[in-house]
Short mmCIF file of C-alpha atoms in Angstrom, two decimals:
data_model
loop_
_atom_site.label_atom_id
_atom_site.label_comp_id
_atom_site.label_asym_id
_atom_site.label_seq_id
_atom_site.Cartn_x
_atom_site.Cartn_y
_atom_site.Cartn_z
CA MET A 1 19.88 111.57 170.20
CA LEU A 2 18.28 108.10 171.01
CA SER A 3 14.63 108.47 170.11
CA VAL A 4 12.19 106.31 172.12
CA ALA A 5 8.61 105.74 171.97
CA VAL A 6 6.61 104.51 175.11
CA VAL A 7 3.28 103.29 174.18
CA GLY A 8 0.92 103.84 177.05
CA SER A 9 0.79 106.72 179.70
CA GLY A 10 -0.15 104.69 182.57
CA PRO A 11 2.22 103.97 185.55
CA SER A 12 4.15 101.49 183.76
CA GLY A 13 4.59 103.73 180.74
CA VAL A 14 5.53 106.83 182.75
CA TYR A 15 7.89 104.96 184.91
CA THR A 16 9.55 103.68 181.84
CA ALA A 17 10.09 107.18 180.64
CA GLN A 18 11.29 108.20 184.23
CA ALA A 19 13.87 105.71 184.07
CA LEU A 20 15.15 106.56 180.82
CA LEU A 21 15.44 110.16 182.06
CA ARG A 22 17.33 109.21 185.38
CA GLN A 23 19.93 107.08 183.69
CA SER A 24 23.33 108.60 182.82
CA LEU A 25 24.70 106.13 180.13
CA VAL A 26 22.82 107.74 177.28
CA PRO A 27 22.32 111.48 178.26
CA ASP A 28 20.90 112.49 174.86
CA VAL A 29 17.54 110.56 174.97
CA ARG A 30 14.23 111.90 173.59
CA VAL A 31 11.00 110.06 174.73
CA HIS A 32 7.59 110.36 173.33
CA VAL A 33 4.76 108.71 175.43
CA LEU A 34 1.90 107.71 173.30
CA ASP A 35 -1.54 106.83 174.36
CA ARG A 36 -4.73 105.89 172.48
CA LEU A 37 -6.66 108.20 174.62
CA PRO A 38 -6.31 112.02 174.64
CA THR A 39 -5.77 111.86 178.51
CA PRO A 40 -2.77 110.59 180.31
CA TYR A 41 -2.22 108.39 183.44
CA GLY A 42 -3.95 105.19 182.40
CA LEU A 43 -5.52 103.46 185.26
CA VAL A 44 -4.53 105.97 187.68
CA ARG A 45 -7.30 108.23 185.98
CA TYR A 46 -9.51 105.39 184.82
CA GLY A 47 -9.20 102.48 187.22
CA VAL A 48 -8.58 103.86 190.76
CA ALA A 49 -11.86 104.18 192.51
CA PRO A 50 -13.08 107.94 192.81
CA ASP A 51 -13.11 107.90 196.65
CA HIS A 52 -9.42 106.81 196.75
CA GLU A 53 -8.07 110.46 196.62
CA LYS A 54 -4.58 109.50 198.13
CA ILE A 55 -3.86 106.94 195.39
CA LYS A 56 -5.22 109.11 192.64
CA SER A 57 -2.83 111.83 193.80
CA LEU A 58 -0.12 109.58 192.21
CA GLN A 59 -1.02 111.62 189.04
CA ASN A 60 1.08 114.34 190.47
CA GLY A 61 4.43 112.37 190.29
CA LEU A 62 3.43 111.10 186.77
CA ARG A 63 2.75 114.62 185.88
CA ALA A 64 6.14 115.62 186.82
CA VAL A 65 7.57 113.21 184.32
CA LEU A 66 5.38 114.02 181.46
CA GLU A 67 6.18 117.68 181.87
CA ASP A 68 9.91 117.21 181.41
CA ASP A 69 11.35 119.06 178.41
CA ARG A 70 12.90 115.81 177.18
CA VAL A 71 9.38 114.03 177.25
CA THR A 72 6.46 114.75 174.73
CA PHE A 73 2.94 113.43 175.55
CA VAL A 74 1.20 112.12 172.34
CA GLY A 75 -2.27 111.36 173.00
CA ASN A 76 -5.20 110.27 170.60
CA VAL A 77 -2.69 107.90 168.68
CA GLY A 78 -3.62 104.14 168.86
CA VAL A 79 -1.08 101.49 168.14
CA GLY A 80 -2.10 98.16 166.72
CA GLY A 81 -5.83 98.86 166.19
CA PRO A 82 -7.82 99.30 162.87
CA ASP A 83 -7.49 103.21 163.20
CA GLY A 84 -3.98 103.27 164.54
CA VAL A 85 -0.34 102.87 163.82
CA SER A 86 1.03 99.26 163.26
CA PRO A 87 4.05 98.51 165.38
CA ALA A 88 5.98 97.91 162.05
CA ARG A 89 5.27 101.52 161.14
CA LEU A 90 5.83 102.81 164.44
CA ALA A 91 9.31 101.26 164.30
CA GLU A 92 10.21 103.28 161.50
CA LEU A 93 9.89 106.42 163.49
CA TYR A 94 11.75 105.74 166.63
CA HIS A 95 15.33 104.05 167.59
CA ALA A 96 13.22 101.89 170.25
CA VAL A 97 9.58 101.35 171.30
CA VAL A 98 8.58 100.15 174.66
CA TYR A 99 4.99 98.75 174.69
CA CYS A 100 3.41 99.61 178.03
CA VAL A 101 -0.24 98.61 177.09
CA GLY A 102 -1.29 96.76 180.38
CA ALA A 103 -3.85 94.07 180.41
CA SER A 104 -7.08 95.49 179.13
CA ALA A 105 -9.48 92.50 178.98
CA ASP A 106 -11.12 91.00 181.85
CA ARG A 107 -11.09 87.11 182.69
CA ARG A 108 -14.40 85.36 182.28
CA LEU A 109 -16.11 83.00 184.35
CA ALA A 110 -16.99 80.37 181.48
CA VAL A 111 -20.32 79.40 183.05
CA PRO A 112 -24.00 79.28 181.51
CA GLY A 113 -25.72 82.48 181.60
CA GLU A 114 -22.59 84.89 181.83
CA GLY A 115 -23.94 86.70 178.87
CA LEU A 116 -27.22 87.54 180.19
CA PRO A 117 -28.33 91.21 180.46
CA GLY A 118 -27.57 92.42 184.10
CA SER A 119 -24.09 90.49 184.03
CA TYR A 120 -20.99 92.56 183.62
CA SER A 121 -17.44 92.73 184.01
CA ALA A 122 -16.25 94.77 186.88
CA THR A 123 -13.94 96.42 184.39
CA ARG A 124 -16.77 97.66 182.63
CA PHE A 125 -18.45 99.01 185.74
CA VAL A 126 -15.18 100.76 186.83
CA SER A 127 -15.00 102.40 183.38
CA TRP A 128 -18.49 103.63 183.69
CA TYR A 129 -18.11 105.32 187.02
CA SER A 130 -14.51 106.43 186.08
CA ALA A 131 -15.76 108.31 182.90
CA HIS A 132 -14.07 106.20 180.53
CA PRO A 133 -14.84 107.59 177.16
CA ASP A 134 -15.33 103.84 175.87
CA ALA A 135 -17.79 103.05 178.37
CA GLY A 136 -21.04 104.49 177.25
CA ALA A 137 -24.13 104.86 179.31
CA ASP A 138 -24.98 101.65 181.16
CA PRO A 139 -27.86 101.69 183.73
CA PHE A 140 -26.30 99.23 186.02
CA VAL A 141 -27.73 99.90 189.19
CA LEU A 142 -31.16 101.54 188.40
CA ASP A 143 -33.52 98.35 189.25
CA ALA A 144 -31.38 95.93 191.11
CA ARG A 145 -31.91 95.40 194.85
CA SER A 146 -29.27 92.82 195.32
CA ALA A 147 -25.98 92.63 193.53
CA VAL A 148 -23.33 89.75 193.26
CA VAL A 149 -19.69 90.50 193.20
CA ILE A 150 -17.73 87.51 192.09
CA GLY A 151 -14.05 87.76 193.29
CA VAL A 152 -12.20 88.55 196.51
CA GLY A 153 -9.62 91.11 195.27
CA ASN A 154 -9.21 94.80 195.89
CA VAL A 155 -11.26 95.57 192.48
CA ALA A 156 -14.20 93.47 193.86
CA VAL A 157 -13.96 95.58 197.23
CA ASP A 158 -13.91 98.72 195.06
CA VAL A 159 -16.86 98.01 193.13
CA ALA A 160 -18.88 96.76 196.13
CA ARG A 161 -17.95 99.95 197.96
CA ILE A 162 -19.12 102.12 195.21
CA LEU A 163 -22.44 100.37 195.17
CA ALA A 164 -22.84 100.68 198.82
CA ARG A 165 -21.65 104.17 199.27
CA GLY A 166 -24.20 106.79 199.13
CA ALA A 167 -24.21 109.17 196.11
CA ASP A 168 -23.90 112.16 198.36
CA GLU A 169 -20.52 110.98 199.61
CA LEU A 170 -19.29 110.56 195.80
CA ARG A 171 -20.48 114.09 195.00
CA ALA A 172 -17.15 115.72 196.11
CA THR A 173 -15.28 113.17 193.74
CA ASP A 174 -14.69 113.56 189.97
CA VAL A 175 -17.56 110.78 189.20
CA PRO A 176 -19.30 111.80 186.01
CA SER A 177 -22.81 113.27 186.36
CA ALA A 178 -24.67 110.38 184.74
CA ALA A 179 -23.07 107.75 186.92
CA LEU A 180 -23.59 109.85 190.00
CA GLY A 181 -27.30 110.32 189.10
CA ALA A 182 -27.53 106.52 188.56
CA LEU A 183 -26.11 105.84 191.82
CA GLU A 184 -28.25 108.31 193.42
CA GLN A 185 -31.37 106.26 192.22
CA SER A 186 -29.77 102.90 193.11
CA ARG A 187 -32.00 100.51 194.95
CA VAL A 188 -29.15 98.12 195.58
CA ARG A 189 -29.50 97.07 199.47
CA ASP A 190 -27.55 93.94 199.44
CA VAL A 191 -24.10 93.50 198.05
CA HIS A 192 -22.74 90.02 198.17
CA ILE A 193 -18.69 89.73 197.69
CA VAL A 194 -18.10 86.00 196.96
CA GLY A 195 -15.01 83.79 196.69
CA ARG A 196 -14.50 80.33 195.72
CA ARG A 197 -11.71 79.92 198.40
CA GLY A 198 -11.44 81.06 202.04
CA PRO A 199 -10.71 84.41 203.47
CA SER A 200 -6.86 83.63 204.09
CA GLN A 201 -6.49 83.04 200.21
CA ALA A 202 -8.32 86.47 199.36
CA ARG A 203 -6.45 89.06 197.32
CA PHE A 204 -7.77 92.12 199.02
CA THR A 205 -5.63 94.29 201.55
CA THR A 206 -6.36 94.88 204.93
CA LYS A 207 -6.82 98.60 204.15
CA GLU A 208 -9.20 98.09 201.42
CA LEU A 209 -11.05 95.60 203.66
CA ARG A 210 -11.33 97.90 206.79
CA GLU A 211 -12.82 100.71 204.33
CA LEU A 212 -15.91 98.43 203.84
CA GLY A 213 -16.73 98.83 207.55
CA ALA A 214 -16.03 102.41 207.82
CA LEU A 215 -19.00 103.12 205.15
CA PRO A 216 -21.81 105.38 206.68
CA GLY A 217 -25.29 103.49 206.45
CA ALA A 218 -23.87 100.41 205.63
CA ARG A 219 -23.13 96.85 207.60
CA VAL A 220 -20.81 94.06 206.83
CA VAL A 221 -21.92 90.70 207.29
CA VAL A 222 -19.55 87.64 207.57
CA ASP A 223 -20.79 84.22 208.21
CA PRO A 224 -19.11 82.62 211.30
CA ALA A 225 -19.22 79.04 209.93
CA GLU A 226 -17.59 80.19 206.61
CA LEU A 227 -14.88 81.88 208.65
CA ALA A 228 -14.13 78.98 210.70
CA LEU A 229 -14.00 76.70 207.76
CA ASP A 230 -10.60 78.33 206.75
CA PRO A 231 -7.64 76.26 207.55
CA ALA A 232 -5.82 79.69 208.57
CA TYR A 233 -8.63 80.61 211.15
CA ALA A 234 -6.78 79.03 214.17
CA ALA A 235 -3.19 79.36 213.23
CA PRO A 236 -2.79 82.00 210.24
CA GLU A 237 1.12 82.07 210.66
CA GLY A 238 1.17 78.39 209.63
CA LEU A 239 -0.47 78.74 206.40
CA PRO A 240 2.02 78.18 203.47
CA GLY A 241 2.51 80.73 200.82
CA VAL A 242 0.70 83.62 202.53
CA PRO A 243 2.06 86.40 204.37
CA PRO A 244 1.37 85.69 207.95
CA ALA A 245 0.80 89.25 208.85
CA VAL A 246 -1.50 89.91 206.12
CA VAL A 247 -3.69 86.67 206.96
CA ARG A 248 -3.71 87.75 210.63
CA ARG A 249 -4.85 91.44 210.02
CA ASN A 250 -7.54 90.21 207.46
CA LEU A 251 -8.90 87.45 209.75
CA GLU A 252 -9.04 89.92 212.83
CA VAL A 253 -11.03 92.29 210.71
CA LEU A 254 -13.28 89.37 209.68
CA ARG A 255 -13.83 87.96 213.18
CA GLY A 256 -14.78 91.59 214.38
CA TRP A 257 -17.62 91.58 211.80
CA SER A 258 -18.64 87.85 212.27
CA ALA A 259 -19.11 88.68 216.10
CA ALA A 260 -21.44 91.57 215.28
CA GLY A 261 -23.83 89.21 213.77
CA GLU A 262 -26.66 89.90 211.31
CA PRO A 263 -28.30 93.20 211.34
CA ALA A 264 -31.97 93.61 212.26
CA ALA A 265 -34.43 92.57 209.81
CA GLY A 266 -35.97 95.60 208.05
CA GLY A 267 -33.22 98.04 209.30
CA ALA A 268 -32.31 100.81 207.04
CA GLY A 269 -28.98 101.06 205.00
CA ARG A 270 -27.16 98.59 202.98
CA ARG A 271 -25.43 95.23 203.91
CA ILE A 272 -22.18 94.20 202.39
CA ARG A 273 -22.02 90.30 202.83
CA LEU A 274 -18.68 88.72 202.40
CA ARG A 275 -18.98 84.96 201.37
CA PHE A 276 -16.36 82.34 201.08
CA PHE A 277 -16.03 78.79 199.76
CA LEU A 278 -18.62 79.31 197.00
CA ARG A 279 -17.65 78.66 193.22
CA PRO A 280 -19.96 80.08 190.50
CA VAL A 281 -21.42 77.43 188.19
CA GLU A 282 -24.41 79.10 186.54
CA LEU A 283 -26.15 82.42 186.26
CA LEU A 284 -29.82 82.09 186.64
CA GLU A 285 -32.41 83.76 184.17
CA ARG A 286 -35.80 85.23 184.70
CA ASP A 287 -37.49 87.59 182.34
CA GLY A 288 -34.66 87.54 179.85
CA ARG A 289 -32.07 88.98 182.33
CA VAL A 290 -29.91 87.59 185.11
CA ALA A 291 -31.86 86.75 188.37
CA GLY A 292 -29.24 85.15 190.52
CA VAL A 293 -26.27 82.94 190.65
CA ARG A 294 -25.76 79.28 191.53
CA PHE A 295 -22.82 78.48 193.65
CA ALA A 296 -21.10 75.26 194.38
CA ARG A 297 -20.16 74.80 197.93
CA THR A 298 -16.60 74.28 198.34
CA ALA A 299 -14.29 73.14 201.06
CA PRO A 300 -10.48 72.99 201.72
CA ASP A 301 -8.80 70.31 200.28
CA ALA A 302 -5.36 68.75 201.50
CA GLY A 303 -3.38 70.39 198.64
CA GLY A 304 -4.20 74.07 199.75
CA GLY A 305 -7.07 74.36 197.14
CA VAL A 306 -10.73 73.63 197.44
CA ARG A 307 -13.08 70.84 196.43
CA ASP A 308 -16.63 70.95 195.72
CA THR A 309 -18.79 69.44 198.49
CA GLY A 310 -21.74 68.52 196.34
CA ALA A 311 -24.02 71.05 198.11
CA TYR A 312 -25.33 74.23 195.99
CA GLU A 313 -26.48 77.56 197.02
CA ASP A 314 -28.54 80.16 194.89
CA ILE A 315 -27.99 83.88 195.57
CA ALA A 316 -30.82 86.26 193.98
CA ALA A 317 -29.36 89.22 192.17
CA ARG A 318 -30.37 91.27 189.27
CA LEU A 319 -27.01 92.63 189.07
CA VAL A 320 -23.84 90.61 188.71
CA LEU A 321 -20.16 91.86 188.46
CA ARG A 322 -17.36 89.66 187.73
CA ALA A 323 -13.96 90.63 189.39
CA VAL A 324 -11.79 87.62 188.80
CA GLY A 325 -8.66 89.32 187.02
CA TYR A 326 -7.30 90.91 184.04
CA ARG A 327 -5.80 89.70 180.90
CA GLY A 328 -3.44 91.08 178.20
CA VAL A 329 -4.84 91.53 174.69
CA GLU A 330 -2.96 90.68 171.68
CA LEU A 331 -1.48 93.56 169.86
CA PRO A 332 -1.34 92.89 166.13
CA GLY A 333 2.15 92.85 164.71
CA LEU A 334 3.83 91.75 168.02
CA PRO A 335 4.34 88.04 169.31
CA PHE A 336 1.70 86.98 171.81
CA ASP A 337 1.61 84.18 174.45
CA ALA A 338 -1.97 83.41 174.33
CA VAL A 339 -1.75 81.13 177.34
CA ARG A 340 -0.10 83.78 179.65
CA GLY A 341 -1.82 86.84 178.11
CA THR A 342 1.57 88.53 177.78
CA VAL A 343 4.08 89.46 174.96
CA PRO A 344 7.07 86.97 175.29
CA HIS A 345 10.33 88.67 176.28
CA ALA A 346 13.70 88.37 177.95
CA ALA A 347 14.36 91.07 180.31
CA GLY A 348 11.96 93.35 178.67
CA ARG A 349 13.21 92.55 175.04
CA VAL A 350 10.46 91.22 172.91
CA LEU A 351 11.19 87.75 171.61
CA ARG A 352 9.68 86.18 168.39
CA ASP A 353 10.49 82.50 168.30
CA GLY A 354 12.92 82.90 170.96
CA VAL A 355 14.86 85.94 168.89
CA PRO A 356 14.86 89.31 170.22
CA VAL A 357 12.95 91.72 167.92
CA PRO A 358 15.25 94.87 167.06
CA GLY A 359 13.96 97.72 168.85
CA ALA A 360 10.81 96.23 170.66
CA TYR A 361 10.61 96.23 174.26
CA VAL A 362 7.89 95.60 176.94
CA ALA A 363 7.15 96.89 180.40
CA GLY A 364 4.15 96.47 183.04
CA TRP A 365 1.42 94.04 182.88
CA ILE A 366 1.87 92.96 179.24
CA LYS A 367 5.30 92.01 180.31
CA ARG A 368 4.76 90.28 183.46
CA GLY A 369 1.00 89.56 183.61
CA PRO A 370 -1.62 91.51 185.94
CA THR A 371 0.22 91.25 189.24
CA GLY A 372 1.50 93.49 191.85
CA VAL A 373 0.56 97.09 193.02
CA ILE A 374 1.24 100.35 191.03
CA GLY A 375 4.64 100.59 192.47
CA SER A 376 5.69 97.06 191.24
CA ASN A 377 5.81 98.91 187.75
CA ARG A 378 8.88 100.88 188.67
CA SER A 379 11.36 97.99 189.00
CA CYS A 380 9.68 96.39 186.04
CA ALA A 381 10.51 99.41 184.09
CA LYS A 382 14.02 99.68 185.49
CA GLU A 383 14.90 96.21 184.13
CA THR A 384 13.33 96.81 180.57
CA VAL A 385 15.17 100.17 180.45
CA ALA A 386 18.41 98.56 181.37
CA SER A 387 18.08 96.06 178.51
CA LEU A 388 17.31 98.96 176.17
CA LEU A 389 20.25 100.78 177.21
CA ALA A 390 22.67 97.93 176.83
CA ASP A 391 21.48 97.86 173.20
CA ALA A 392 22.01 101.48 172.87
CA ALA A 393 24.84 101.41 170.38
CA GLU A 394 22.96 99.09 167.99
CA LEU A 395 19.75 100.87 168.29
CA ARG A 396 21.45 104.16 167.26
CA GLY A 397 22.18 102.58 163.88
CA ARG A 398 18.46 102.12 163.39
CA ALA A 399 16.65 104.77 161.27
CA ALA A 400 14.34 107.45 163.00
CA ALA A 401 12.28 110.20 162.01
CA ASP A 402 13.46 113.70 162.69
CA ASP A 403 9.82 114.69 163.81
CA PRO A 404 7.75 111.68 164.37
CA LEU A 405 4.65 113.98 165.19
CA ALA A 406 4.58 115.45 161.72
CA VAL A 407 4.86 112.18 160.09
CA LEU A 408 2.03 110.78 162.27
CA ARG A 409 -0.02 113.82 161.03
CA GLU A 410 0.94 113.10 157.49
CA TRP A 411 -0.57 109.54 158.08
CA GLY A 412 -3.95 111.28 158.92
CA LEU A 413 -3.61 111.04 162.63
CA ARG A 414 -4.55 113.90 164.97
CA PRO A 415 -2.13 113.59 168.08
CA VAL A 416 -3.22 115.47 171.16
CA GLU A 417 -0.11 117.10 172.88
CA TRP A 418 0.30 118.29 176.42
CA SER A 419 -1.33 121.74 175.56
CA GLY A 420 -4.65 119.81 174.73
CA TRP A 421 -4.65 117.58 177.77
CA LEU A 422 -4.25 120.86 179.89
CA SER A 423 -7.27 122.35 178.19
CA ILE A 424 -9.26 119.01 178.81
CA GLU A 425 -8.20 119.63 182.53
CA ARG A 426 -9.53 123.26 182.48
CA ALA A 427 -12.80 121.97 180.68
CA GLU A 428 -13.29 119.45 183.43
CA ALA A 429 -12.77 122.18 186.16
CA GLU A 430 -15.43 124.42 184.56
CA LEU A 431 -17.77 121.62 184.21
CA GLY A 432 -17.51 120.89 187.91
CA ARG A 433 -17.86 124.62 188.75
CA SER A 434 -21.21 124.78 186.75
CA LEU A 435 -22.37 121.50 188.70
CA GLY A 436 -21.32 123.23 192.03
CA ARG A 437 -18.79 120.33 192.34
CA GLY A 438 -14.88 119.95 191.99
CA PRO A 439 -13.61 119.04 188.56
CA VAL A 440 -15.90 116.60 186.82
CA LYS A 441 -14.53 114.12 184.18
CA ILE A 442 -15.66 114.58 180.68
CA PRO A 443 -16.98 111.12 179.65
CA ASP A 444 -17.21 110.90 176.02
CA TRP A 445 -14.93 111.19 173.01
CA PRO A 446 -16.44 114.20 171.47
CA GLY A 447 -16.19 116.09 174.81
CA LEU A 448 -12.77 115.29 175.24
CA LEU A 449 -11.40 116.02 171.77
CA GLY A 450 -13.51 119.28 171.63
CA ALA A 451 -11.96 120.50 174.71
CA ALA A 452 -8.33 119.33 173.63
CA ARG A 453 -8.79 121.31 170.22
CA ASP A 454 -10.05 124.24 172.17
CA GLY A 455 -6.46 124.37 173.75
CA GLU A 456 -4.54 124.03 170.49
CA ARG A 457 -6.26 126.97 168.60
#
């Protein structure tokens, strides 16, 4: 029996487990999928926007893997943290450990005023409306009339869409009650999505972009002058390094909004303003909290980037969300490349000073950085599993515990197994029924753990 631990139950972790199950080189394999949270699915549960039901349905495929008889879900077990298991001790329990811990930190702007009240990472905002138990109760949108979202990727579009969408439209989703109530009271009327480069270099997909224009009661506004400044405006197929079809589709959508012009003054509803060629240089302060963002106006340069023009523009806002990317976090006990924010590896084998660490592997964003879509994790996981299987003979010679869960309990941990997760699901369904809604997520640690223990009694 080859005993493997996969740390992380998001897509990269579950796809790693799936690749182990589907291979035929080592038929007698046992996989434990560990997670710090008592709930599975990672960013599919806590990162996909609640109104993206089709993407959230990916949980069904992940579930099928986790319900396989050869797989055991082990929730509520942290690895590398102060209250968890160190990688060294975890290595005592399994022949191999694959770390699929993602990129949990957000990138910062590194500008004055970034730490002011009212300035948050988009990651924190997403965790709040996704009911992540670490999020707490943040009053993000209670008193802001204007919000600035810095970044032009799909995460920026997601958070802007949630701000601009009416609470009634979110009532049918699993948004927690506190967040739904706050969004219902939201005074936000203007949402600015701002990027330092042009629309042809934005990271959003056309599908996500079009969703902004389909929001009831919201209008999308694009400045024709900013659109025309983009080098790809006239000939998108000539822009190097960007798929021509993506550029053409995005510019077509933006042209339509640009031609529609500015909505009438005093009109009802919300406005989503897509702004380009603006680089944040400072968050402005008034009365001890953020009051706006100062941007340097940029313009395309000959090398495909942008240059400052010497002009500036201030956008008033009492809520600022930065959505400029994710970054991997060092796991104590594992090598870490602080520049790339990843674990050094060779085809998934963890490297320390260029030498493979016996029994240690990585997959997902902690391996390759925060790039690609959810499906990109499949090929990434397959490469890592191929390396692990090539090492199988050597790995079998390593010591492994007969019952790792029993040892974890001896060490003072209280793992939540699949029965506990099913109990959480039932509790969330009951919570939703009591509110006249579908299933509603439990947003706090005591509630999640209490529901899990009810299923284990």
